[in-house]
Short mmCIF file of C-alpha atoms in Angstrom, two decimals:
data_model
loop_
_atom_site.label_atom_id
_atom_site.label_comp_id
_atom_site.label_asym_id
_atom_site.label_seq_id
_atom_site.Cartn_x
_atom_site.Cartn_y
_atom_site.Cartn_z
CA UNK A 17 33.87 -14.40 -4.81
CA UNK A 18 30.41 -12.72 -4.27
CA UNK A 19 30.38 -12.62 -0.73
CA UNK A 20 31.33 -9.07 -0.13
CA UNK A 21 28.52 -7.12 -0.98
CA UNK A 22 29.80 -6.95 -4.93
CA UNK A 23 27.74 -7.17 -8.30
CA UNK A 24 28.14 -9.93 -10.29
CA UNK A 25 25.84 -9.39 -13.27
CA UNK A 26 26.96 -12.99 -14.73
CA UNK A 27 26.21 -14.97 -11.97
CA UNK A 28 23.09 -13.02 -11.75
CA UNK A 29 21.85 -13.70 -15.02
CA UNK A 30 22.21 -17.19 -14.31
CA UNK A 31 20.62 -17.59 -11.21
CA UNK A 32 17.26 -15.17 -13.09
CA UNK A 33 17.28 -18.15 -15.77
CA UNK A 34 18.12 -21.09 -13.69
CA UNK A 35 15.01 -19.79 -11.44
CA UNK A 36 12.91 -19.44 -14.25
CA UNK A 37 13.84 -22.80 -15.58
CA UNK A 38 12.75 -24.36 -11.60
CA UNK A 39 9.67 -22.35 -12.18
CA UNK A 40 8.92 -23.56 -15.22
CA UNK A 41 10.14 -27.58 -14.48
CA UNK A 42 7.43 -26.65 -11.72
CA UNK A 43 4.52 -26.38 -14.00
CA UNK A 44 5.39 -29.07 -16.07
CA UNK A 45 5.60 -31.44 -13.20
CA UNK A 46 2.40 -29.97 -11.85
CA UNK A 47 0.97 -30.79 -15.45
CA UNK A 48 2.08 -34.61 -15.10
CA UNK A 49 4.63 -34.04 -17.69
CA UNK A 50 7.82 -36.81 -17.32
CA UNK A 51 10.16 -35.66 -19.78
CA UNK A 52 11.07 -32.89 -22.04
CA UNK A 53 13.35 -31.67 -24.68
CA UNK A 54 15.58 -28.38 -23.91
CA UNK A 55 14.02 -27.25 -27.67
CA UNK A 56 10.45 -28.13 -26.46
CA UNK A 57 10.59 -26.57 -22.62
CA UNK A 58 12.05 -23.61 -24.53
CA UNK A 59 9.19 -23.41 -27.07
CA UNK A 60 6.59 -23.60 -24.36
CA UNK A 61 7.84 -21.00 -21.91
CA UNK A 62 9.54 -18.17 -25.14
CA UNK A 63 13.47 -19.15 -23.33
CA UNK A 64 16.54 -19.96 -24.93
CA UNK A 65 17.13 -23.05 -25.63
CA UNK A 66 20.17 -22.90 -26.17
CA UNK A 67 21.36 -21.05 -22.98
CA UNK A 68 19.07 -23.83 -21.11
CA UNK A 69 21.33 -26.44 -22.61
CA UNK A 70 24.73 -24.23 -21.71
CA UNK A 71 23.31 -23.58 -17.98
CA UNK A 72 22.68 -26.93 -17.09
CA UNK A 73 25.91 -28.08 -18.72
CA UNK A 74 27.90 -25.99 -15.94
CA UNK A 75 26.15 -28.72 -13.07
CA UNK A 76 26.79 -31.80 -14.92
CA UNK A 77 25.21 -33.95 -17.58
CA UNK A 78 22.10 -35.01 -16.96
CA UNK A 79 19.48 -34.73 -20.04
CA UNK A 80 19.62 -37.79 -21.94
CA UNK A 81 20.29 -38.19 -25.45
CA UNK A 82 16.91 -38.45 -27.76
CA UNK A 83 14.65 -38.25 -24.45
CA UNK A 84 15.49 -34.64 -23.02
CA UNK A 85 15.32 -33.86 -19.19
CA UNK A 86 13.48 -36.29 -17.14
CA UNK A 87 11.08 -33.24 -15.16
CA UNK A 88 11.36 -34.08 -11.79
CA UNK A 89 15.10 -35.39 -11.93
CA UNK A 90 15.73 -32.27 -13.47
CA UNK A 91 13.60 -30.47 -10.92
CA UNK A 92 15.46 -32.20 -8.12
CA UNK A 93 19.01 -30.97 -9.49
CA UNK A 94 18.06 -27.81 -10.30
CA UNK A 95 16.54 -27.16 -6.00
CA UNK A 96 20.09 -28.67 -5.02
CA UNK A 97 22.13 -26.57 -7.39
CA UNK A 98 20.57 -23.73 -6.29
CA UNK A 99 20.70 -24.50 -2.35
CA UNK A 100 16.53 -24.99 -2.28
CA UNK A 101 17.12 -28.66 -1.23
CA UNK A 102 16.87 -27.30 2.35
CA UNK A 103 14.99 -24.90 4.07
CA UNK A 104 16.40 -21.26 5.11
CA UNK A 105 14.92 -18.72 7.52
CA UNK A 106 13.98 -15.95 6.71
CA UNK A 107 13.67 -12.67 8.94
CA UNK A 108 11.77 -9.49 7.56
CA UNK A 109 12.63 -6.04 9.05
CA UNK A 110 9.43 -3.79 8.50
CA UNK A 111 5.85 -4.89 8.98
CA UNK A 112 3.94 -2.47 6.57
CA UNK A 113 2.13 -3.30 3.67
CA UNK A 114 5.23 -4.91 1.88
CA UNK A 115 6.92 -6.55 4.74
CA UNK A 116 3.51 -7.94 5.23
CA UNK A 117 3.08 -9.49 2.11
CA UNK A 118 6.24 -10.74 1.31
CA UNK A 119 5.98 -13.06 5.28
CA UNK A 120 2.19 -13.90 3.68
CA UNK A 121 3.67 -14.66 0.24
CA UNK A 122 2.78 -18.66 -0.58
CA UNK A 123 6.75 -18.45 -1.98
CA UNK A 124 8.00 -17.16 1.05
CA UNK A 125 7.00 -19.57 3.01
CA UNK A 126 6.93 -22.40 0.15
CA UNK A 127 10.34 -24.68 -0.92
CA UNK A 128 13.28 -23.46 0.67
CA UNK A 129 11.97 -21.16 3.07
CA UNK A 130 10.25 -19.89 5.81
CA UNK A 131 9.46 -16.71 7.53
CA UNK A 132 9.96 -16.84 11.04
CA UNK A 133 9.56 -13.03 12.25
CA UNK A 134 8.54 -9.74 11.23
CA UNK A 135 10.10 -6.94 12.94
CA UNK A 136 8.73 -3.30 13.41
CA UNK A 137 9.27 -0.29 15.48
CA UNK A 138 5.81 0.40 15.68
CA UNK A 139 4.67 -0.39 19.28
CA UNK A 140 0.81 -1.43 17.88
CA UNK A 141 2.22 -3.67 15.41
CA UNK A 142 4.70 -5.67 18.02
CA UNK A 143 2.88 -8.55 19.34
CA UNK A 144 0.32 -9.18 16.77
CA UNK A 145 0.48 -11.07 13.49
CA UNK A 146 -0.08 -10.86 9.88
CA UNK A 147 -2.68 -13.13 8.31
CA UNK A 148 -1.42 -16.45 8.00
CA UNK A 149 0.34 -15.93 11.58
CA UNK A 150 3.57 -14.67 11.31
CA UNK A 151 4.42 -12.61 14.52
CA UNK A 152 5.60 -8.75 14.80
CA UNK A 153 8.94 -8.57 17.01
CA UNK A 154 10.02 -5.27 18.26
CA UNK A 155 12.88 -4.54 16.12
CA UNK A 156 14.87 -3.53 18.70
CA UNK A 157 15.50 -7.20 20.05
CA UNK A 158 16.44 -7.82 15.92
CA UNK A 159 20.27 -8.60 17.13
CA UNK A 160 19.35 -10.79 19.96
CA UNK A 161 16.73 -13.07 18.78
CA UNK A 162 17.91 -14.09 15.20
CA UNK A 163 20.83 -16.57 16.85
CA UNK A 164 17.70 -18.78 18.40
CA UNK A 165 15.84 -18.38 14.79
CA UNK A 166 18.79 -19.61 12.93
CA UNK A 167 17.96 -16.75 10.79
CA UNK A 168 20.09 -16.84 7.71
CA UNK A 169 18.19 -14.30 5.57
CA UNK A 170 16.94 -10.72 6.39
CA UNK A 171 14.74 -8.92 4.23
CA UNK A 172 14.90 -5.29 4.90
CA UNK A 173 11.31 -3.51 4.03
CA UNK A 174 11.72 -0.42 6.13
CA UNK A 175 11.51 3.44 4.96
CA UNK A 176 14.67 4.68 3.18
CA UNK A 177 16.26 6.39 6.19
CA UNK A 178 15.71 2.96 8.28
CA UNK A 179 17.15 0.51 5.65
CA UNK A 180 20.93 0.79 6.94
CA UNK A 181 20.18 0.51 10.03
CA UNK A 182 17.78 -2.35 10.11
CA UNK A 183 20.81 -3.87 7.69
CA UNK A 184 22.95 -3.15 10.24
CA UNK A 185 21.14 -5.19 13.11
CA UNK A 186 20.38 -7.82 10.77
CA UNK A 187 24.43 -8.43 10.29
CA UNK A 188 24.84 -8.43 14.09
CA UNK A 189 21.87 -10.91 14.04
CA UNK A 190 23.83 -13.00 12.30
CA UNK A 191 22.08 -13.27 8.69
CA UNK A 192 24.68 -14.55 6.14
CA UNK A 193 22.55 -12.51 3.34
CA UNK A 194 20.47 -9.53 3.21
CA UNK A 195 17.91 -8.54 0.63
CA UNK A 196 17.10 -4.88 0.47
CA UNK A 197 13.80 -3.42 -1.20
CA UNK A 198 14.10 0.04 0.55
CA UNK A 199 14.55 2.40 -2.35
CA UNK A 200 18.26 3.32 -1.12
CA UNK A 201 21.86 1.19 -1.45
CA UNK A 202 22.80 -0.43 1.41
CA UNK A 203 27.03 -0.45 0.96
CA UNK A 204 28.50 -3.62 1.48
CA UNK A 205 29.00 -5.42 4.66
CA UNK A 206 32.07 -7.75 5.83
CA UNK A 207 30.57 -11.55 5.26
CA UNK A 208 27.17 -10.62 4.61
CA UNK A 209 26.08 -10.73 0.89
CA UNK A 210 23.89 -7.72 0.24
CA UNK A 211 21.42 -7.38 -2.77
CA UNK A 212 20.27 -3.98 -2.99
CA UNK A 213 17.18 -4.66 -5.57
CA UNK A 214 13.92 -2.19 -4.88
CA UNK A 215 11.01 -2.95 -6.61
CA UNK A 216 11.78 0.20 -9.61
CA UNK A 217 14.57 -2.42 -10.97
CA UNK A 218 11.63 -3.85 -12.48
CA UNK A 219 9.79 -1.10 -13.99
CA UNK A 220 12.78 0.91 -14.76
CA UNK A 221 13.77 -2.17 -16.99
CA UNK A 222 10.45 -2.65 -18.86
CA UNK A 223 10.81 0.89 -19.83
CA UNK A 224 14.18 0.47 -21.00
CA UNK A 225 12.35 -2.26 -23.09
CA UNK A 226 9.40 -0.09 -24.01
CA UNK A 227 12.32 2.72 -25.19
CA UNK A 228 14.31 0.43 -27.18
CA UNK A 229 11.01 -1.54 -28.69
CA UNK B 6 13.78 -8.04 -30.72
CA UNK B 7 12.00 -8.77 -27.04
CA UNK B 8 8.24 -7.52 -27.69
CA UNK B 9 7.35 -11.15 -28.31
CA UNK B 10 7.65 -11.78 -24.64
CA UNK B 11 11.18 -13.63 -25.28
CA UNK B 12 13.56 -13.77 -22.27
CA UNK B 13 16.72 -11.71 -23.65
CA UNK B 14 19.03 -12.46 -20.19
CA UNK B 15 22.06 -10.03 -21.81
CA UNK B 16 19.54 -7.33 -22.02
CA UNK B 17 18.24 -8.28 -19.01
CA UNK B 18 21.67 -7.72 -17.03
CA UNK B 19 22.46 -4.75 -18.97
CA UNK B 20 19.11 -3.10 -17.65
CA UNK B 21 19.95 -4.02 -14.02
CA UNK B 22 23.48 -2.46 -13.72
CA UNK B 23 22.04 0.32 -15.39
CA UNK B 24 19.43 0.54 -12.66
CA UNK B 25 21.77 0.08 -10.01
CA UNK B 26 23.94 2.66 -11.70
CA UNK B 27 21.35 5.15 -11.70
CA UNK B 28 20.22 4.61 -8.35
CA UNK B 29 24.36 5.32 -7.15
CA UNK B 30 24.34 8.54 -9.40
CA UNK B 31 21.35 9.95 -7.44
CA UNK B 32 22.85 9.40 -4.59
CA UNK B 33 26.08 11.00 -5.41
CA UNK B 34 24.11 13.87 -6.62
CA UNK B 35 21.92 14.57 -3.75
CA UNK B 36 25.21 14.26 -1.70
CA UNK B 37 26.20 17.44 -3.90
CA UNK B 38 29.12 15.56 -5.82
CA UNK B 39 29.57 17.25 -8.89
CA UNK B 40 32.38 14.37 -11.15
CA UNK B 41 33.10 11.03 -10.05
CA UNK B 42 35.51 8.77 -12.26
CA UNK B 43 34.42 5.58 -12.75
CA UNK B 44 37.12 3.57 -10.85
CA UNK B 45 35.96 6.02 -7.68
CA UNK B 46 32.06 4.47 -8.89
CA UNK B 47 33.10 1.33 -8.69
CA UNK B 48 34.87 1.64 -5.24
CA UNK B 49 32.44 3.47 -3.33
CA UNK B 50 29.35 1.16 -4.46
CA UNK B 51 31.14 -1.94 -4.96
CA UNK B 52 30.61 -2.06 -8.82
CA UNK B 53 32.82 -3.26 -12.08
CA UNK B 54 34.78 -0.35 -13.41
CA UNK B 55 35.53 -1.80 -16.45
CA UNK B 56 31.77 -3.11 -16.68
CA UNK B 57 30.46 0.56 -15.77
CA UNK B 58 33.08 2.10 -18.76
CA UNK B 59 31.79 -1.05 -21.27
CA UNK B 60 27.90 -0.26 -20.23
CA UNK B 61 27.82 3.76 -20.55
CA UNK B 62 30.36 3.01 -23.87
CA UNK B 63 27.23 1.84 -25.58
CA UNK B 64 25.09 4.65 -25.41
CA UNK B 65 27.77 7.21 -26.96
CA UNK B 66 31.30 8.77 -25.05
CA UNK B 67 30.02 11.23 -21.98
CA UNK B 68 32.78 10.60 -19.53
CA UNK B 69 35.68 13.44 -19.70
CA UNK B 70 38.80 11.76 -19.52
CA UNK B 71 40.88 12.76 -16.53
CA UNK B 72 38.13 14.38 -14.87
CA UNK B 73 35.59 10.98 -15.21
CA UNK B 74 31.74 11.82 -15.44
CA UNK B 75 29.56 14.99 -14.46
CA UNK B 76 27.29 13.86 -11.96
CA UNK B 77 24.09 15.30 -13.03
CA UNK B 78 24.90 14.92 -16.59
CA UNK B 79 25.31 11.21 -16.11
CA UNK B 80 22.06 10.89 -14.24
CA UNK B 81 20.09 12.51 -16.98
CA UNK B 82 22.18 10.52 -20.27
CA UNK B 83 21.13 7.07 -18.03
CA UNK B 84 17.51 8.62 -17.94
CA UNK B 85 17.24 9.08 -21.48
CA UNK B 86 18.78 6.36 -22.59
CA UNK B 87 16.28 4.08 -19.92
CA UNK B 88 13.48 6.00 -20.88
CA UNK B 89 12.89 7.53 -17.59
CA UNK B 90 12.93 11.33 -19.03
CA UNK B 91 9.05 11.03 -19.36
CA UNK B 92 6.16 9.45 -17.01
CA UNK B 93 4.60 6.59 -17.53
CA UNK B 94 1.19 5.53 -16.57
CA UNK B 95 1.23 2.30 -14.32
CA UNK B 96 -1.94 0.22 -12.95
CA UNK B 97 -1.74 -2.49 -10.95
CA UNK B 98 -4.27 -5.44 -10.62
CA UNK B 99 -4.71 -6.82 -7.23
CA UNK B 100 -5.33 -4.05 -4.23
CA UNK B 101 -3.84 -6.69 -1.59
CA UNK B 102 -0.65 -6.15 1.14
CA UNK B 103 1.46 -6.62 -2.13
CA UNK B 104 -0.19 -4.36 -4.72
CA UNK B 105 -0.67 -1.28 -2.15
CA UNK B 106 2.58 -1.47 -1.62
CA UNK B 107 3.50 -0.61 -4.76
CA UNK B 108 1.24 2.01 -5.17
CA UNK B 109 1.95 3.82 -2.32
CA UNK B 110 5.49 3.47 -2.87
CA UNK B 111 7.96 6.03 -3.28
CA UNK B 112 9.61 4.53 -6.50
CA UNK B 113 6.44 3.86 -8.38
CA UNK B 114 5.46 6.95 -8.40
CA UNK B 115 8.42 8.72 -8.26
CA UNK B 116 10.87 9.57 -12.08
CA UNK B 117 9.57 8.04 -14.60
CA UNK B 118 6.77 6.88 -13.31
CA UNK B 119 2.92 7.27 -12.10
CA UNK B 120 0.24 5.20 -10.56
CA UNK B 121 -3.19 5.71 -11.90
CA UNK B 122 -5.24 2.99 -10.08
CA UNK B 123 -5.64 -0.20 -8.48
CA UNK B 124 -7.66 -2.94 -9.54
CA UNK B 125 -9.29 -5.30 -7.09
CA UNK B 126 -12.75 -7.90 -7.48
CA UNK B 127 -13.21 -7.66 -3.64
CA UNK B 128 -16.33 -5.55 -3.63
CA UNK B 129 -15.55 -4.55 -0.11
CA UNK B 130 -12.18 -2.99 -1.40
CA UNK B 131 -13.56 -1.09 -4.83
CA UNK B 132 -14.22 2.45 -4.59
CA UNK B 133 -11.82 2.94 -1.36
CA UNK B 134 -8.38 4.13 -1.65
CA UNK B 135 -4.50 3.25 -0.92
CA UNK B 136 -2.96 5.02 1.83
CA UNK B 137 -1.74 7.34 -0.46
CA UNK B 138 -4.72 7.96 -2.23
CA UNK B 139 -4.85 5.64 -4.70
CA UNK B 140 -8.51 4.79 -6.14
CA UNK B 141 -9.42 0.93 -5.99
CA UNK B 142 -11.83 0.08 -9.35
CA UNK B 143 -13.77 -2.88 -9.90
CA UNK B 144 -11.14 -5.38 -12.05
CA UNK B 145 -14.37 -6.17 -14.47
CA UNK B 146 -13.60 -2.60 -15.87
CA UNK B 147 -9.99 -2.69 -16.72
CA UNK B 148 -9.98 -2.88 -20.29
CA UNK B 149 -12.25 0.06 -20.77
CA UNK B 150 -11.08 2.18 -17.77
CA UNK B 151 -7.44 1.54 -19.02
CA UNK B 152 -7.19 3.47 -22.75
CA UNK B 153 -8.22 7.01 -20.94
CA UNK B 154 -5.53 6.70 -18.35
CA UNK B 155 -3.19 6.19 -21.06
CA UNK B 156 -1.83 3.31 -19.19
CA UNK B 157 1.45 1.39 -20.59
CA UNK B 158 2.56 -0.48 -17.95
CA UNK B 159 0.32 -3.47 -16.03
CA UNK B 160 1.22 -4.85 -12.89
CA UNK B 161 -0.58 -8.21 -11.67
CA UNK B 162 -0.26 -8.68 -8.16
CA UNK B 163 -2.95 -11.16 -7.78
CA UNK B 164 -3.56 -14.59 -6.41
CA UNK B 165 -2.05 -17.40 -9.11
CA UNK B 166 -5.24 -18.57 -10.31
CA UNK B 167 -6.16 -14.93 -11.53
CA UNK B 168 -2.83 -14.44 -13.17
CA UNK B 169 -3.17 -15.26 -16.37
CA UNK B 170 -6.93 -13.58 -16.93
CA UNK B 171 -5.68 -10.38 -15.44
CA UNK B 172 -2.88 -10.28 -17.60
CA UNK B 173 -5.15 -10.36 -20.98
CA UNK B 174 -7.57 -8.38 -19.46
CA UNK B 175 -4.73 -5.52 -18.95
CA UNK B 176 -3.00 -6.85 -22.41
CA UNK B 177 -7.17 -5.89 -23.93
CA UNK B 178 -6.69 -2.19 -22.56
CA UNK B 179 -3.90 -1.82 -24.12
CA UNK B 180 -1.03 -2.07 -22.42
CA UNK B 181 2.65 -2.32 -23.92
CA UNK B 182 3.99 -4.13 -20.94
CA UNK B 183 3.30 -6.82 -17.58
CA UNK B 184 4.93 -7.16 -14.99
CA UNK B 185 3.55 -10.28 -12.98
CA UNK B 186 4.39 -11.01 -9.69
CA UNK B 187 2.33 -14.22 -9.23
CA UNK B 188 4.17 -17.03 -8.50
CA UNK B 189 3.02 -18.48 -11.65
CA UNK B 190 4.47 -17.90 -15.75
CA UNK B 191 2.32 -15.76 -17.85
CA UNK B 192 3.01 -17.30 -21.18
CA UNK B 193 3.86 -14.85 -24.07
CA UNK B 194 1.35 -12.58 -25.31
CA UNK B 195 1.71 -10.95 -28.92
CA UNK B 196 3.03 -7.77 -28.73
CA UNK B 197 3.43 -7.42 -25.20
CA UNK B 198 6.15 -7.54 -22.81
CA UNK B 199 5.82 -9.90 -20.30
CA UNK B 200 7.68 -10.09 -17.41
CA UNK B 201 7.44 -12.94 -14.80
CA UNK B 202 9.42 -12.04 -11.61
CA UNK B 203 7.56 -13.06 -8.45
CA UNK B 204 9.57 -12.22 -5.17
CA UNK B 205 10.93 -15.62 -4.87
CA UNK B 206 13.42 -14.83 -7.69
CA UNK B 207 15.31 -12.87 -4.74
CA UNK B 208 15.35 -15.67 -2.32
CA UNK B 209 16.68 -18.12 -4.63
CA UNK B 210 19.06 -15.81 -5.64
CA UNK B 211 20.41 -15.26 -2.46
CA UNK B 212 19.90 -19.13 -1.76
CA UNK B 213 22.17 -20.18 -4.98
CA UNK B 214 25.11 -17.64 -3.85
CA UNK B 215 24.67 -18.91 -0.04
CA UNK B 216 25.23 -22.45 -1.57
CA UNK B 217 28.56 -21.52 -3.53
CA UNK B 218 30.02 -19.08 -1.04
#
């Protein structure tokens, strides 16, 4: 339904929460908590607990009556729901200060996935690495050498005028998804899913917050 | 309603088509379109028209029927009603790959919005400058250094285990609103908006639609 480039603010919503809720199962587990209730994980982290009941009713039944969630069964079903039970690769086109950190982030590279390559046109960056080792490809070879990667997701971190483009190779790479932060809209692609989200999204909403407060 | 730090997911959605939707206006308008109906919207960047007609619907009738919307006129009604038709003051703790990204980036300190200064602990860093000129101060300072600026916005882009003490040092100068990229929750604080949306988010959005396409 989603796969051709097209918004769909439902699902959206749902994957925001059920990410939140993995988050938060995350620091409960970390805590040595076993089990919760939906009204109690809701207390502690300001969600809804009735929407957490409603999400998790969509992927089958599994609080139990009385007890609540078990944490790390409800961990475990939330990663597979989601498609975390396995780990994707990432590619990142643009080796500045964002492309940089996002291939050094610990979530990057944590549950789920892994950064093989940065790419850049700049011929002092190709051939070195960022901090914790991820190597700077010359983007030109972007099309060629995601096959061998088994690159399934590009990150696009490139100026404005380079993000369709490096969007572009990315889909002849092969990625089946592409996640743009340059501040322009990459239009849809045939069989690639393309989330246009810069980094404004953010602020722009917490104003629209701040306005409406 | 959401100053308590409360997740409001509807809202949430709401604000993100209307980001999107201003980002496609812009670009209409610097193409020199003058009117676009909304069906056209939809087609050309893949959009809901019915969702775009329900969304602008709540913020009064500026469409012209037969004709659809005036470009420019749309851009600045989705402004105002974002509150984007003045600047706000942004800081951002943590002067790492992540956090000079996003002050030398085009968006933060484009509309709506300014950078005043980074905040960093690394002594090495403090007193130097982003790429773009943004001063680095010494974190131990924020919640004096921050009422002068007039800052309302905090961004922490900081290691986890400095997450949470950035965020109340920012929330002590003053701030209205966080915006934590951490991969860890900032619980709520009174009277603040918190926002906890670390880069993963992205990923495991991309890696829950990859798992049901």
């Amino acid at each position: 339904v989603n796969g051709k480039g097209r918004t769909d603010s439902a699902s959206e919503a749902t994957t925001q929460r059920l990410s939140l809720l993995l988050r938060c199962v995350r620091t409960l587990e970390a805590e040595g908590v076993r089990t919760i209730s939906s009204s109690a994980l809701a207390e502690r982290f300001g969600l809804n607990s009735a929407q957490i009941r409603k999400d998790l009713a969509m992927f089958g039944e599994f609080g139990v009556r009385g007890v609540g969630y078990h944490v790390t069964e409800l961990k475990n079903r939330l990663k597979e729901v989601m498609g975390l039970d396995r780990t994707r690769v990432v590619v990142i086109v643009g080796a500045g200060n964002l492309g940089q950190a996002l291939a050094d982030s610990r979530n990057f590279n944590g549950e789920g996935f892994t950064v093989a390559a940065l790419f850049d046109v700049d011929g002092r960056k190709i051939g070195s690495r960022s901090r914790t080792g991820v190597v700077i490809r010359d983007a030109s070879g972007i099309p060629a050498d995601l096959p061998p990667m088994g690159a399934e997701i590009g990150v696009v971190a490139v100026p404005p005028d380079a993000a369709v483009s490096a969007a572009e190779a990315l889909a002849n790479g092969g990625v089946k998804a592409i996640l743009n932060f340059a501040p322009v809209t990459i239009p849809p692609i045939p069989g690639v899913i393309v989330k246009n989200m810069d980094l404004t999204f953010f602020l722009e909403g917490l104003s629209f917050q701040l306005a409406r407060a």
